[in-house]
């Protein structure tokens, strides 16, 4: 291989990212709009002096926050992770931070290698609403029956078609494995913990909205599970406000299992029927 070819060999870099989504029009780059991807790519391109394109674990909507977002990019530049981290701290606005930088295997894909994603949704039942320091990330709600919400949430666990809770994207499956959906209370603060192998568009906020309808006594716990029989978005589910939601972590397999995981994620999934075959 020539010296010229060696100089163009790229390496893969993983970024761990945190942001306050309030003033962003979501993650994905959009012409003329301020997005997390756009701000990060612009800053990285300036620092590295080459175009940078990010692949992300979860494309959060407008107003949604992240404490443990993950992205990757390929670069021909020599990377000193420590120096790059400090330079980005000076380049980036205060509402987005790169909290970690590390080289990654070529098979690592922030989106397709992920085995699960963890979200939290925060609410407060305080009669005065969210405190000023929480107002951008905590949603006020009425007093709720937490036991009923826990029962309703527990009934959704497992591999299901969550079409009733998702805004459909053309050609995308709504089959997901919901691995955790539970609630805890600390004083007036309620926190939903929601984990799945992947989420479809607006799924977490719809799950929370449905559970709130149960907690406020407008629906029964059995109603939430009955929505799993529907094959299109349900008009009876209210989507909870974006600013209560935060992506807190993304899990990945060991390096030697990355390629296998990538292939598994790209397969179109269906829910097994009682007869053993697969149904839509």
mmCIF file of N, CA, C and O in Angstrom, residues 49-137:
data_model
loop_
_atom_site.group_PDB
_atom_site.id
_atom_site.type_symbol
_atom_site.label_atom_id
_atom_site.label_comp_id
_atom_site.label_asym_id
_atom_site.label_seq_id
_atom_site.Cartn_x
_atom_site.Cartn_y
_atom_site.Cartn_z
ATOM 1 N N UNK A 49 -11.281 19.783 10.709
ATOM 2 C CA UNK A 49 -10.983 20.329 9.383
ATOM 3 C C UNK A 49 -11.294 19.341 8.269
ATOM 4 O O UNK A 49 -10.545 19.190 7.302
ATOM 5 N N UNK A 50 -12.404 18.649 8.434
ATOM 6 C CA UNK A 50 -12.927 17.754 7.411
ATOM 7 C C UNK A 50 -14.418 17.556 7.678
ATOM 8 O O UNK A 50 -14.870 17.701 8.825
ATOM 9 N N UNK A 51 -15.201 17.240 6.656
ATOM 10 C CA UNK A 51 -16.630 17.017 6.874
ATOM 11 C C UNK A 51 -16.869 15.816 7.794
ATOM 12 O O UNK A 51 -16.220 14.781 7.651
ATOM 13 N N UNK A 52 -17.774 15.970 8.728
ATOM 14 C CA UNK A 52 -18.112 14.896 9.664
ATOM 15 C C UNK A 52 -19.604 14.604 9.558
ATOM 16 O O UNK A 52 -20.424 15.518 9.543
ATOM 17 N N UNK A 53 -19.941 13.328 9.458
ATOM 18 C CA UNK A 53 -21.339 12.901 9.428
ATOM 19 C C UNK A 53 -21.558 11.895 10.542
ATOM 20 O O UNK A 53 -20.861 10.872 10.612
ATOM 21 N N UNK A 54 -22.535 12.175 11.408
ATOM 22 C CA UNK A 54 -22.780 11.344 12.588
ATOM 23 C C UNK A 54 -23.887 10.323 12.346
ATOM 24 O O UNK A 54 -24.882 10.615 11.673
ATOM 25 N N UNK A 55 -23.707 9.136 12.916
ATOM 26 C CA UNK A 55 -24.755 8.126 13.015
ATOM 27 C C UNK A 55 -25.097 8.000 14.486
ATOM 28 O O UNK A 55 -24.213 7.857 15.324
ATOM 29 N N UNK A 56 -26.395 8.048 14.830
ATOM 30 C CA UNK A 56 -26.806 8.152 16.227
ATOM 31 C C UNK A 56 -27.582 6.925 16.669
ATOM 32 O O UNK A 56 -28.213 6.236 15.860
ATOM 33 N N UNK A 57 -27.573 6.677 17.979
ATOM 34 C CA UNK A 57 -28.303 5.528 18.534
ATOM 35 C C UNK A 57 -29.803 5.744 18.483
ATOM 36 O O UNK A 57 -30.565 4.829 18.162
ATOM 37 N N UNK A 58 -30.252 6.967 18.816
ATOM 38 C CA UNK A 58 -31.679 7.252 18.844
ATOM 39 C C UNK A 58 -31.959 8.675 18.399
ATOM 40 O O UNK A 58 -31.446 9.615 19.004
ATOM 41 N N UNK A 59 -32.772 8.840 17.369
ATOM 42 C CA UNK A 59 -33.070 10.169 16.828
ATOM 43 C C UNK A 59 -34.193 10.790 17.655
ATOM 44 O O UNK A 59 -35.364 10.584 17.388
ATOM 45 N N UNK A 60 -33.829 11.554 18.666
ATOM 46 C CA UNK A 60 -34.811 12.133 19.563
ATOM 47 C C UNK A 60 -35.596 13.252 18.881
ATOM 48 O O UNK A 60 -35.093 13.947 17.999
ATOM 49 N N UNK A 61 -36.850 13.420 19.320
ATOM 50 C CA UNK A 61 -37.729 14.438 18.759
ATOM 51 C C UNK A 61 -37.432 15.817 19.346
ATOM 52 O O UNK A 61 -36.688 15.946 20.328
ATOM 53 N N UNK A 62 -38.060 16.828 18.780
ATOM 54 C CA UNK A 62 -37.920 18.189 19.281
ATOM 55 C C UNK A 62 -38.316 18.254 20.752
ATOM 56 O O UNK A 62 -39.370 17.737 21.145
ATOM 57 N N UNK A 63 -37.468 18.870 21.560
ATOM 58 C CA UNK A 63 -37.750 19.039 22.977
ATOM 59 C C UNK A 63 -37.314 17.906 23.877
ATOM 60 O O UNK A 63 -37.292 18.054 25.103
ATOM 61 N N UNK A 64 -36.971 16.748 23.304
ATOM 62 C CA UNK A 64 -36.543 15.599 24.098
ATOM 63 C C UNK A 64 -35.069 15.748 24.462
ATOM 64 O O UNK A 64 -34.251 16.185 23.652
ATOM 65 N N UNK A 65 -34.718 15.358 25.677
ATOM 66 C CA UNK A 65 -33.355 15.500 26.183
ATOM 67 C C UNK A 65 -32.575 14.189 26.066
ATOM 68 O O UNK A 65 -33.141 13.131 25.774
ATOM 69 N N UNK A 66 -31.277 14.273 26.335
ATOM 70 C CA UNK A 66 -30.435 13.075 26.390
ATOM 71 C C UNK A 66 -29.357 13.257 27.444
ATOM 72 O O UNK A 66 -28.748 14.318 27.535
ATOM 73 N N UNK A 67 -29.160 12.219 28.225
ATOM 74 C CA UNK A 67 -28.068 12.165 29.195
ATOM 75 C C UNK A 67 -27.054 11.100 28.819
ATOM 76 O O UNK A 67 -25.942 11.092 29.342
ATOM 77 N N UNK A 68 -27.445 10.193 27.912
ATOM 78 C CA UNK A 68 -26.553 9.113 27.515
ATOM 79 C C UNK A 68 -26.688 8.748 26.053
ATOM 80 O O UNK A 68 -26.684 7.569 25.683
ATOM 81 N N UNK A 69 -26.819 9.756 25.201
ATOM 82 C CA UNK A 69 -26.885 9.515 23.761
ATOM 83 C C UNK A 69 -25.531 9.019 23.250
ATOM 84 O O UNK A 69 -24.482 9.352 23.812
ATOM 85 N N UNK A 70 -25.548 8.239 22.174
ATOM 86 C CA UNK A 70 -24.323 7.700 21.579
ATOM 87 C C UNK A 70 -24.362 7.927 20.069
ATOM 88 O O UNK A 70 -25.405 7.735 19.432
ATOM 89 N N UNK A 71 -23.237 8.331 19.502
ATOM 90 C CA UNK A 71 -23.116 8.492 18.056
ATOM 91 C C UNK A 71 -21.727 8.050 17.629
ATOM 92 O O UNK A 71 -20.818 7.909 18.461
ATOM 93 N N UNK A 72 -21.559 7.822 16.325
ATOM 94 C CA UNK A 72 -20.215 7.511 15.814
ATOM 95 C C UNK A 72 -19.993 8.253 14.504
ATOM 96 O O UNK A 72 -20.937 8.685 13.839
ATOM 97 N N UNK A 73 -18.714 8.390 14.148
ATOM 98 C CA UNK A 73 -18.341 8.936 12.849
ATOM 99 C C UNK A 73 -17.010 8.340 12.448
ATOM 100 O O UNK A 73 -16.266 7.799 13.272
ATOM 101 N N UNK A 74 -16.718 8.410 11.167
ATOM 102 C CA UNK A 74 -15.442 7.957 10.631
ATOM 103 C C UNK A 74 -14.606 9.166 10.228
ATOM 104 O O UNK A 74 -15.134 10.149 9.708
ATOM 105 N N UNK A 75 -13.324 9.085 10.473
ATOM 106 C CA UNK A 75 -12.447 10.209 10.171
ATOM 107 C C UNK A 75 -11.074 9.723 9.733
ATOM 108 O O UNK A 75 -10.604 8.661 10.171
ATOM 109 N N UNK A 76 -10.441 10.497 8.869
ATOM 110 C CA UNK A 76 -9.063 10.232 8.485
ATOM 111 C C UNK A 76 -8.085 11.010 9.347
ATOM 112 O O UNK A 76 -6.876 10.849 9.235
ATOM 113 N N UNK A 77 -8.608 11.860 10.229
ATOM 114 C CA UNK A 77 -7.747 12.672 11.090
ATOM 115 C C UNK A 77 -7.192 11.841 12.239
ATOM 116 O O UNK A 77 -7.784 10.835 12.645
ATOM 117 N N UNK A 78 -6.053 12.276 12.753
ATOM 118 C CA UNK A 78 -5.504 11.659 13.956
ATOM 119 C C UNK A 78 -6.258 12.225 15.157
ATOM 120 O O UNK A 78 -6.369 13.430 15.328
ATOM 121 N N UNK A 79 -6.766 11.335 16.000
ATOM 122 C CA UNK A 79 -7.611 11.747 17.115
ATOM 123 C C UNK A 79 -6.868 11.592 18.437
ATOM 124 O O UNK A 79 -6.407 10.511 18.779
ATOM 125 N N UNK A 80 -6.753 12.696 19.166
ATOM 126 C CA UNK A 80 -6.345 12.661 20.562
ATOM 127 C C UNK A 80 -7.620 12.925 21.355
ATOM 128 O O UNK A 80 -8.116 14.058 21.399
ATOM 129 N N UNK A 81 -8.186 11.875 21.960
ATOM 130 C CA UNK A 81 -9.510 11.972 22.566
ATOM 131 C C UNK A 81 -9.580 13.068 23.632
ATOM 132 O O UNK A 81 -10.550 13.832 23.683
ATOM 133 N N UNK A 82 -8.560 13.138 24.474
ATOM 134 C CA UNK A 82 -8.565 14.139 25.538
ATOM 135 C C UNK A 82 -8.562 15.560 25.004
ATOM 136 O O UNK A 82 -9.330 16.416 25.452
ATOM 137 N N UNK A 83 -7.697 15.835 24.023
ATOM 138 C CA UNK A 83 -7.623 17.176 23.454
ATOM 139 C C UNK A 83 -8.911 17.531 22.711
ATOM 140 O O UNK A 83 -9.398 18.664 22.790
ATOM 141 N N UNK A 84 -9.459 16.557 21.974
ATOM 142 C CA UNK A 84 -10.681 16.820 21.233
ATOM 143 C C UNK A 84 -11.836 17.122 22.182
ATOM 144 O O UNK A 84 -12.655 18.018 21.927
ATOM 145 N N UNK A 85 -11.911 16.400 23.290
ATOM 146 C CA UNK A 85 -12.967 16.631 24.273
ATOM 147 C C UNK A 85 -12.913 18.064 24.799
ATOM 148 O O UNK A 85 -13.948 18.750 24.892
ATOM 149 N N UNK A 86 -11.700 18.548 25.120
ATOM 150 C CA UNK A 86 -11.554 19.906 25.635
ATOM 151 C C UNK A 86 -11.836 20.959 24.566
ATOM 152 O O UNK A 86 -12.430 22.005 24.851
ATOM 153 N N UNK A 87 -11.422 20.703 23.338
ATOM 154 C CA UNK A 87 -11.683 21.673 22.271
ATOM 155 C C UNK A 87 -13.177 21.790 21.990
ATOM 156 O O UNK A 87 -13.693 22.891 21.781
ATOM 157 N N UNK A 88 -13.884 20.655 21.995
ATOM 158 C CA UNK A 88 -15.323 20.695 21.759
ATOM 159 C C UNK A 88 -16.052 21.429 22.883
ATOM 160 O O UNK A 88 -17.072 22.085 22.647
ATOM 161 N N UNK A 89 -15.534 21.332 24.089
ATOM 162 C CA UNK A 89 -16.147 22.050 25.207
ATOM 163 C C UNK A 89 -16.136 23.552 24.963
ATOM 164 O O UNK A 89 -17.028 24.277 25.425
ATOM 165 N N UNK A 90 -15.132 24.045 24.233
ATOM 166 C CA UNK A 90 -15.061 25.471 23.922
ATOM 167 C C UNK A 90 -15.900 25.832 22.701
ATOM 168 O O UNK A 90 -16.426 26.937 22.609
ATOM 169 N N UNK A 91 -16.026 24.891 21.769
ATOM 170 C CA UNK A 91 -16.755 25.159 20.530
ATOM 171 C C UNK A 91 -18.266 25.040 20.694
ATOM 172 O O UNK A 91 -19.020 25.806 20.080
ATOM 173 N N UNK A 92 -18.710 24.098 21.496
ATOM 174 C CA UNK A 92 -20.136 23.774 21.545
ATOM 175 C C UNK A 92 -20.922 24.741 22.425
ATOM 176 O O UNK A 92 -20.392 25.264 23.403
ATOM 177 N N UNK A 93 -22.199 24.964 22.112
ATOM 178 C CA UNK A 93 -23.051 25.769 22.988
ATOM 179 C C UNK A 93 -23.318 25.038 24.302
ATOM 180 O O UNK A 93 -23.108 23.818 24.408
ATOM 181 N N UNK A 94 -23.823 25.763 25.286
ATOM 182 C CA UNK A 94 -23.970 25.204 26.623
ATOM 183 C C UNK A 94 -25.021 24.111 26.723
ATOM 184 O O UNK A 94 -25.006 23.329 27.677
ATOM 185 N N UNK A 95 -25.938 24.027 25.747
ATOM 186 C CA UNK A 95 -27.002 23.032 25.867
ATOM 187 C C UNK A 95 -26.680 21.703 25.188
ATOM 188 O O UNK A 95 -27.549 20.830 25.086
ATOM 189 N N UNK A 96 -25.434 21.517 24.750
ATOM 190 C CA UNK A 96 -25.006 20.204 24.258
ATOM 191 C C UNK A 96 -23.546 19.999 24.638
ATOM 192 O O UNK A 96 -22.721 20.896 24.492
ATOM 193 N N UNK A 97 -23.249 18.800 25.157
ATOM 194 C CA UNK A 97 -21.892 18.440 25.579
ATOM 195 C C UNK A 97 -21.528 17.069 25.029
ATOM 196 O O UNK A 97 -22.354 16.146 25.036
ATOM 197 N N UNK A 98 -20.306 16.934 24.566
ATOM 198 C CA UNK A 98 -19.735 15.617 24.300
ATOM 199 C C UNK A 98 -19.028 15.204 25.584
ATOM 200 O O UNK A 98 -18.090 15.862 26.025
ATOM 201 N N UNK A 99 -19.499 14.137 26.210
ATOM 202 C CA UNK A 99 -18.994 13.735 27.519
ATOM 203 C C UNK A 99 -17.956 12.631 27.449
ATOM 204 O O UNK A 99 -17.299 12.322 28.452
ATOM 205 N N UNK A 100 -17.814 12.014 26.281
ATOM 206 C CA UNK A 100 -16.817 10.964 26.128
ATOM 207 C C UNK A 100 -16.467 10.746 24.670
ATOM 208 O O UNK A 100 -17.337 10.864 23.792
ATOM 209 N N UNK A 101 -15.188 10.452 24.406
ATOM 210 C CA UNK A 101 -14.704 10.169 23.054
ATOM 211 C C UNK A 101 -13.774 8.973 23.132
ATOM 212 O O UNK A 101 -12.886 8.935 23.996
ATOM 213 N N UNK A 102 -13.978 8.006 22.254
ATOM 214 C CA UNK A 102 -13.091 6.837 22.258
ATOM 215 C C UNK A 102 -13.069 6.197 20.872
ATOM 216 O O UNK A 102 -14.060 6.271 20.140
ATOM 217 N N UNK A 103 -11.959 5.574 20.492
ATOM 218 C CA UNK A 103 -11.941 4.815 19.242
ATOM 219 C C UNK A 103 -12.853 3.602 19.363
ATOM 220 O O UNK A 103 -13.021 3.035 20.457
ATOM 221 N N UNK A 104 -13.446 3.202 18.267
ATOM 222 C CA UNK A 104 -14.368 2.066 18.265
ATOM 223 C C UNK A 104 -13.992 1.101 17.155
ATOM 224 O O UNK A 104 -13.384 1.505 16.152
ATOM 225 N N UNK A 105 -14.352 -0.171 17.297
ATOM 226 C CA UNK A 105 -14.101 -1.132 16.214
ATOM 227 C C UNK A 105 -14.847 -0.734 14.954
ATOM 228 O O UNK A 105 -15.885 -0.055 15.006
ATOM 229 N N UNK A 106 -14.348 -1.172 13.806
ATOM 230 C CA UNK A 106 -14.990 -0.850 12.533
ATOM 231 C C UNK A 106 -16.419 -1.371 12.478
ATOM 232 O O UNK A 106 -17.266 -0.797 11.783
ATOM 233 N N UNK A 107 -16.715 -2.443 13.220
ATOM 234 C CA UNK A 107 -18.057 -3.026 13.198
ATOM 235 C C UNK A 107 -19.040 -2.271 14.092
ATOM 236 O O UNK A 107 -20.249 -2.521 14.036
ATOM 237 N N UNK A 108 -18.536 -1.369 14.923
ATOM 238 C CA UNK A 108 -19.424 -0.648 15.832
ATOM 239 C C UNK A 108 -20.318 0.307 15.049
ATOM 240 O O UNK A 108 -19.856 1.097 14.232
ATOM 241 N N UNK A 109 -21.614 0.215 15.292
ATOM 242 C CA UNK A 109 -22.585 1.120 14.672
ATOM 243 C C UNK A 109 -23.489 1.620 15.799
ATOM 244 O O UNK A 109 -24.178 0.824 16.444
ATOM 245 N N UNK A 110 -23.475 2.926 16.038
ATOM 246 C CA UNK A 110 -24.221 3.475 17.173
ATOM 247 C C UNK A 110 -25.692 3.086 17.122
ATOM 248 O O UNK A 110 -26.324 2.850 18.160
ATOM 249 N N UNK A 111 -26.244 2.984 15.907
ATOM 250 C CA UNK A 111 -27.651 2.629 15.762
ATOM 251 C C UNK A 111 -27.871 1.124 15.741
ATOM 252 O O UNK A 111 -28.612 0.580 16.567
ATOM 253 N N UNK A 112 -27.237 0.431 14.808
ATOM 254 C CA UNK A 112 -27.558 -0.972 14.588
ATOM 255 C C UNK A 112 -26.906 -1.917 15.592
ATOM 256 O O UNK A 112 -27.374 -3.042 15.765
ATOM 257 N N UNK A 113 -25.857 -1.489 16.265
ATOM 258 C CA UNK A 113 -25.208 -2.361 17.243
ATOM 259 C C UNK A 113 -25.906 -2.337 18.600
ATOM 260 O O UNK A 113 -25.653 -3.197 19.447
ATOM 261 N N UNK A 114 -26.760 -1.366 18.844
ATOM 262 C CA UNK A 114 -27.392 -1.228 20.156
ATOM 263 C C UNK A 114 -28.282 -2.432 20.462
ATOM 264 O O UNK A 114 -29.028 -2.907 19.607
ATOM 265 N N UNK A 115 -28.199 -2.916 21.695
ATOM 266 C CA UNK A 115 -29.065 -4.024 22.115
ATOM 267 C C UNK A 115 -30.234 -3.545 22.965
ATOM 268 O O UNK A 115 -31.249 -4.216 23.071
ATOM 269 N N UNK A 116 -30.116 -2.382 23.579
ATOM 270 C CA UNK A 116 -31.255 -1.788 24.281
ATOM 271 C C UNK A 116 -30.995 -0.309 24.530
ATOM 272 O O UNK A 116 -29.854 0.135 24.568
ATOM 273 N N UNK A 117 -32.105 0.412 24.685
ATOM 274 C CA UNK A 117 -32.062 1.843 24.962
ATOM 275 C C UNK A 117 -32.893 2.112 26.211
ATOM 276 O O UNK A 117 -33.980 1.545 26.366
ATOM 277 N N UNK A 118 -32.394 2.988 27.063
ATOM 278 C CA UNK A 118 -33.044 3.287 28.338
ATOM 279 C C UNK A 118 -33.503 4.745 28.356
ATOM 280 O O UNK A 118 -32.694 5.658 28.146
ATOM 281 N N UNK A 119 -34.785 4.941 28.617
ATOM 282 C CA UNK A 119 -35.346 6.282 28.756
ATOM 283 C C UNK A 119 -35.934 6.458 30.153
ATOM 284 O O UNK A 119 -36.353 5.473 30.794
ATOM 285 N N UNK A 120 -36.000 7.706 30.600
ATOM 286 C CA UNK A 120 -36.815 8.048 31.760
ATOM 287 C C UNK A 120 -37.765 9.170 31.360
ATOM 288 O O UNK A 120 -37.460 9.985 30.471
ATOM 289 N N UNK A 121 -38.909 9.166 32.030
ATOM 290 C CA UNK A 121 -39.865 10.261 31.854
ATOM 291 C C UNK A 121 -40.203 10.778 33.247
ATOM 292 O O UNK A 121 -40.587 10.005 34.130
ATOM 293 N N UNK A 122 -40.071 12.097 33.437
ATOM 294 C CA UNK A 122 -40.208 12.685 34.771
ATOM 295 C C UNK A 122 -41.444 13.573 34.854
ATOM 296 O O UNK A 122 -41.677 14.430 33.994
ATOM 297 N N UNK A 123 -42.216 13.361 35.929
ATOM 298 C CA UNK A 123 -43.422 14.137 36.194
ATOM 299 C C UNK A 123 -43.408 14.609 37.641
ATOM 300 O O UNK A 123 -42.704 14.036 38.481
ATOM 301 N N UNK A 124 -44.200 15.611 37.919
ATOM 302 C CA UNK A 124 -44.367 16.044 39.306
ATOM 303 C C UNK A 124 -45.841 16.252 39.606
ATOM 304 O O UNK A 124 -46.585 16.782 38.778
ATOM 305 N N UNK A 125 -46.250 15.810 40.801
ATOM 306 C CA UNK A 125 -47.614 16.030 41.267
ATOM 307 C C UNK A 125 -47.678 17.194 42.242
ATOM 308 O O UNK A 125 -48.720 17.419 42.866
ATOM 309 N N UNK A 126 -46.591 17.939 42.391
ATOM 310 C CA UNK A 126 -46.586 19.096 43.287
ATOM 311 C C UNK A 126 -47.696 20.071 42.881
ATOM 312 O O UNK A 126 -47.861 20.352 41.686
ATOM 313 N N UNK A 127 -48.443 20.594 43.832
ATOM 314 C CA UNK A 127 -49.560 21.481 43.480
ATOM 315 C C UNK A 127 -49.125 22.767 42.795
ATOM 316 O O UNK A 127 -49.917 23.378 42.063
ATOM 317 N N UNK A 128 -47.867 23.161 42.977
ATOM 318 C CA UNK A 128 -47.359 24.383 42.343
ATOM 319 C C UNK A 128 -46.676 24.096 41.008
ATOM 320 O O UNK A 128 -46.173 24.999 40.343
ATOM 321 N N UNK A 129 -46.651 22.839 40.594
ATOM 322 C CA UNK A 129 -46.010 22.472 39.338
ATOM 323 C C UNK A 129 -44.529 22.179 39.509
ATOM 324 O O UNK A 129 -44.043 21.955 40.613
ATOM 325 N N UNK A 130 -43.802 22.191 38.404
ATOM 326 C CA UNK A 130 -42.361 21.915 38.442
ATOM 327 C C UNK A 130 -41.617 23.113 39.014
ATOM 328 O O UNK A 130 -41.962 24.264 38.731
ATOM 329 N N UNK A 131 -40.586 22.831 39.807
ATOM 330 C CA UNK A 131 -39.770 23.908 40.339
ATOM 331 C C UNK A 131 -38.997 24.578 39.197
ATOM 332 O O UNK A 131 -38.797 23.976 38.142
ATOM 333 N N UNK A 132 -38.563 25.824 39.389
ATOM 334 C CA UNK A 132 -37.882 26.528 38.298
ATOM 335 C C UNK A 132 -36.689 25.774 37.707
ATOM 336 O O UNK A 132 -36.471 25.822 36.494
ATOM 337 N N UNK A 133 -35.916 25.077 38.541
ATOM 338 C CA UNK A 133 -34.755 24.362 38.034
ATOM 339 C C UNK A 133 -35.127 23.059 37.324
ATOM 340 O O UNK A 133 -34.289 22.447 36.679
ATOM 341 N N UNK A 134 -36.377 22.633 37.453
ATOM 342 C CA UNK A 134 -36.840 21.408 36.798
ATOM 343 C C UNK A 134 -37.786 21.680 35.636
ATOM 344 O O UNK A 134 -38.185 20.753 34.932
ATOM 345 N N UNK A 135 -38.135 22.921 35.422
ATOM 346 C CA UNK A 135 -39.223 23.249 34.502
ATOM 347 C C UNK A 135 -38.966 22.801 33.068
ATOM 348 O O UNK A 135 -39.911 22.565 32.307
ATOM 349 N N UNK A 136 -37.696 22.660 32.671
ATOM 350 C CA UNK A 136 -37.380 22.262 31.303
ATOM 351 C C UNK A 136 -37.342 20.749 31.129
ATOM 352 O O UNK A 136 -37.210 20.258 30.001
ATOM 353 N N UNK A 137 -37.481 19.987 32.229
ATOM 354 C CA UNK A 137 -37.333 18.532 32.119
ATOM 355 C C UNK A 137 -38.347 17.733 32.934
ATOM 356 O O UNK A 137 -38.302 16.502 32.913
#
